[in-house]
Amino acid sequence: MAPPAEEKPQRPQFESKASTHPALNPEITNVPVTPGVHLSGKTAYFDESTTEKTNNLPFDPETATPGPSWSANSYFSNQQREDQAGAQTEKAAGAQSDGEVKSKMGDTPNPDAKTELADVDPRAAHPNLNLSGRVISATFAIPYSIGYSQGNDWELTPRRGTSALFDSFSYLASSSSPWNHTLVGWTGEISNAKTASVVTAQAPTNKAAAPIPVDPKKPTQTPQAPNSFRIGPEDRERLDKQLERDHGGRIVPVWLVDEVDDGKDEYILKNQSHWRTYAENELYTLFHYKQNEPADGRAARKSWADYYRMNKLFADRILEIYKPGDIVMVHDFYLMLLPSLLRQRLPSVYIGFYLHIPFPSSEFYRCLSRRKEILEGVLGANMIGFQSYSYSRHFSSCCTRILGFDSSSTGVDAYGAHVAVDVFPIGINAVSTQRQAFGDPEIDEKLKDIREMYAGKKLIVGRDRLDAVRGVVQKLQAFQLFLEKYPEWVGKVVLIQVTSPSGVHTDRSDGAQEKVVNKISDLAAKINGTYGTLDFTPVRHFPQYLSREEYFALLRLADIGLITSVRDGMNTTSMEYIICQKDNHGPLILSEFSGTSSSLSAASHINPWDMGGVADAINDALKQSDEHRADVHAQLYKHVVQNNVQAWSNNYLKRLMTNLSSFDQAFATPALDRAKLLFQYREAKKRLFMFDYDGTLTPIVKDPQAAIPSDRVIRTLKTLAADPANAVWIISGRDQAFLDEWMGHIPELGLSAEHGSFMRHPRSQEWHNLTETTDMSWQQEVIDVFQHYTERTQGSFIERKKIALTWHYRRADPEYGAFQARECQKHLERTVAKKHDVEVMTGKANLEVRPKFVNKGEIAKTLVQNYGEGSGNAPEFVLCMGDDFTDEDMFRSLRQSKLPTDHVFSVTVGASSKQTLASWHLVEPSDVISVISLLNGSADAGNVGAIAVVDGTLAAPHNSNLYVGKTGTAHESGPRLTIPQHGHDGFSRPGTTNSTQYTMGLMEKLQARLELYRLEQRYTRREKRTTFISEAQYVDGEYVYASSPSSANSSTTTSSKRFSKMPAIRIKELGRMGTGRS
């Protein structure tokens, strides 16, 4: 066993550079630039006593990319080769100035280029975030294919594909970046060490897809299926040290295992590919606008369970290395549940998510069976990035249409926070690509050979994955039409198509993949048979990976780059082609369905389904003048060099920090201080409560008549109103009949209907009409207008009340309904509102017209005045809660009252970022009920954390089976946190009548809160060989994760833990399968 590597510094010493940015001026900020990095240049991440430079890396740490391991050439050949031509490598940079671009294009550099803040430290502008300086990147697999031989060093072979993403990781790990970087990824399918260099791609679908050997004497080997493995702790530790010792940055592998041998602590790996199944068969397919045929429901449930468990294991691994202030970057569709899983356990963690593939429209996305869970998982991030604006627009639309969240062009308001949604087109490492393409003599030799082979011919080059969405079939059909439509080019133009194996293991059960392969082969043969001769072959098809030298030689020699993908995210071939064409200036024909098309606006955009249009574009490109080609290429080249992968990494992190900082410093409404609320409540002798109904006591639903109060709501309100010191009012926009039906049986409640038009005092059955003398002639005009828009807005309807009239469009299309509501509002304000003393009010998916003097603020003012003014008369405690725009009148009225501010608690329900006059906020209606229960002293107070022990006690259900704290038995004294016992269905049983009070001291309250966060990790670690996560349910405003026994003969008792408010990930019937898994 190799000795452990010596601990080496994570970051070279920070060098302060001149900058005029205010964040670097201590006289302005009076704080360090960033936690751990002082303005003087001292850094907490580097041991200054260490003078000896330790460098075991296989690359120069001063360069942007760590040699051939992670750079773009990992896509090509298997062999590790020394890039001798790259000895003098340029440093990678972030966003580059025009002068730098001109320098790379042959102009003289600008020596007076101003030092940007990012050159010093981009965290300098956001000292309030208390960043640690570390970035944890979570991606599906590490950049290496792994070969295993028991007791020996692991074989690490660069993984093909996703080179741009790996280049981003290598940049963040280099000294050019101000960050300390850690990469967390799955080990991938582990193979035998002797076949590790071979098993880097899928086996060919059939003979037509088999690779064509470049050298016939060295036939290409066929990948072998991985065997089962038993990997012990020493081998796992060896891999950890080997990844840390031999490769740039820190790489932390995630072990996805099928079983664990208890006695030997060995991980048993069997069918390793099943972890890919859900992501690649369901998400990847549907996100590219393809649908699989319905399959066995049991298989679908199992693949979803594997997907959830994979994300859970990633979350566990990240939590092992996470430190406060770290930024977690989650990449791609394999890990769409990870942001939510991290947020549940680390509410204050900084999370960014980036989707590298397209995101479909809501019409297509809603076909996904787990559509809500996927969206809820991603919304755990602080910022979500996409390749193009259309993808971000589709995502926001799905959040509105499927989850009902408010969204805009800047983001989505979800779960009490604003999740930023933005566009970040990813690039390539332009400097490294240019160095490899033009600095290797072998490539020059290959270029000469290919030029001689195709002397006098125009070359059209395309490189695509063997996937139906890459549009290879459409490309061949368009080329066939081109030769038919423009016969003068026959014998003069050759299409060289490289079709490399797909890195995504899509489902081949229906033979779809084989059909694509056969179609491509048939088309190529047909074109060659029709237009080919003995000395001319119009289509050269290579279904394989080309060597690095051949690939770059083709891109340099090509006359046209042709990309016809029918659905694509980021296309690296188009950018590599632009870099390689810096001398030849060949045109680029790019599909408008590629995610790169919006960035490369100067390219010739085509619709791959329009064969004639593609044929015409090829003809036009062949006839372009040299001047036009040079002008277009200059624009494309400038964009690719400026917007490289380093700039993408920097821009994403800068925008994430800006959003985090802006959100923290904006006019965010703080969460309700429940301890302060409870203290003031108990001190007061006269208390006034005012509650809105819809969206406050009950959730918003599509059918207003279905928003009936639950038993818990009724029970909680009845208990609160029973206290003679409490005056409890429901001030709602609902009509009298509804409030009478559902609230009228509580005599102690005061009711106000139609926003204050009618009032019913406590212990009275009589309603008072406050608008008896009001002219109501305006109603018919409003009904006519509402009817006009109802007929034109499917799903909308009119609610006629005695005073107010409301037009609801909650059942309509969200975007079209909102548009129609704005038009209707404008029409009413131009007509009815000018002739009558009425106002047009917008609510949540509704539009209401009512008399101006009727509003909730007048009712709140009246209720406060009824007590009288001055000490001894005015209420000593006022709690007012609402969620809608109409409730702002109550908050405004309370602000204008003469009540002491510490006696008034105005609370809005919803995101803390929304504009409001309230002083506090709660996230959702379930929080409202939990707060009222807390004031009632009920054990059904919900997840209030350490706030529940302000009186020195912590309520716990009578039946408990897991204890975390200082005590070990029920007879010992001291603090105790309990986990309630649950039924076999996984649901908690709130409101248990028999509850036990456990005494806690003041100094132990903080410990109680910390134990809640640590609980799930402890329990999982203790039980990991006998249980696994099986259920996550939303119960009475709280999320319950249940651990089910792994054996059918085990006890049916389950244990759970309550988390903070985040979406639950539901997994049905998981307890019935996967027996024996850890």
Short mmCIF file of C-alpha atoms in Angstrom, two decimals, residues 868-874:
data_model
loop_
_atom_site.label_atom_id
_atom_site.label_comp_id
_atom_site.label_asym_id
_atom_site.label_seq_id
_atom_site.Cartn_x
_atom_site.Cartn_y
_atom_site.Cartn_z
CA GLY A 868 -60.16 52.68 22.56
CA GLU A 869 -56.82 54.46 22.78
CA GLY A 870 -54.37 54.91 25.62
CA SER A 871 -52.94 52.46 28.11
CA GLY A 872 -55.46 50.15 29.60
CA ASN A 873 -57.82 50.39 26.61
CA ALA A 874 -55.84 49.59 23.44
#
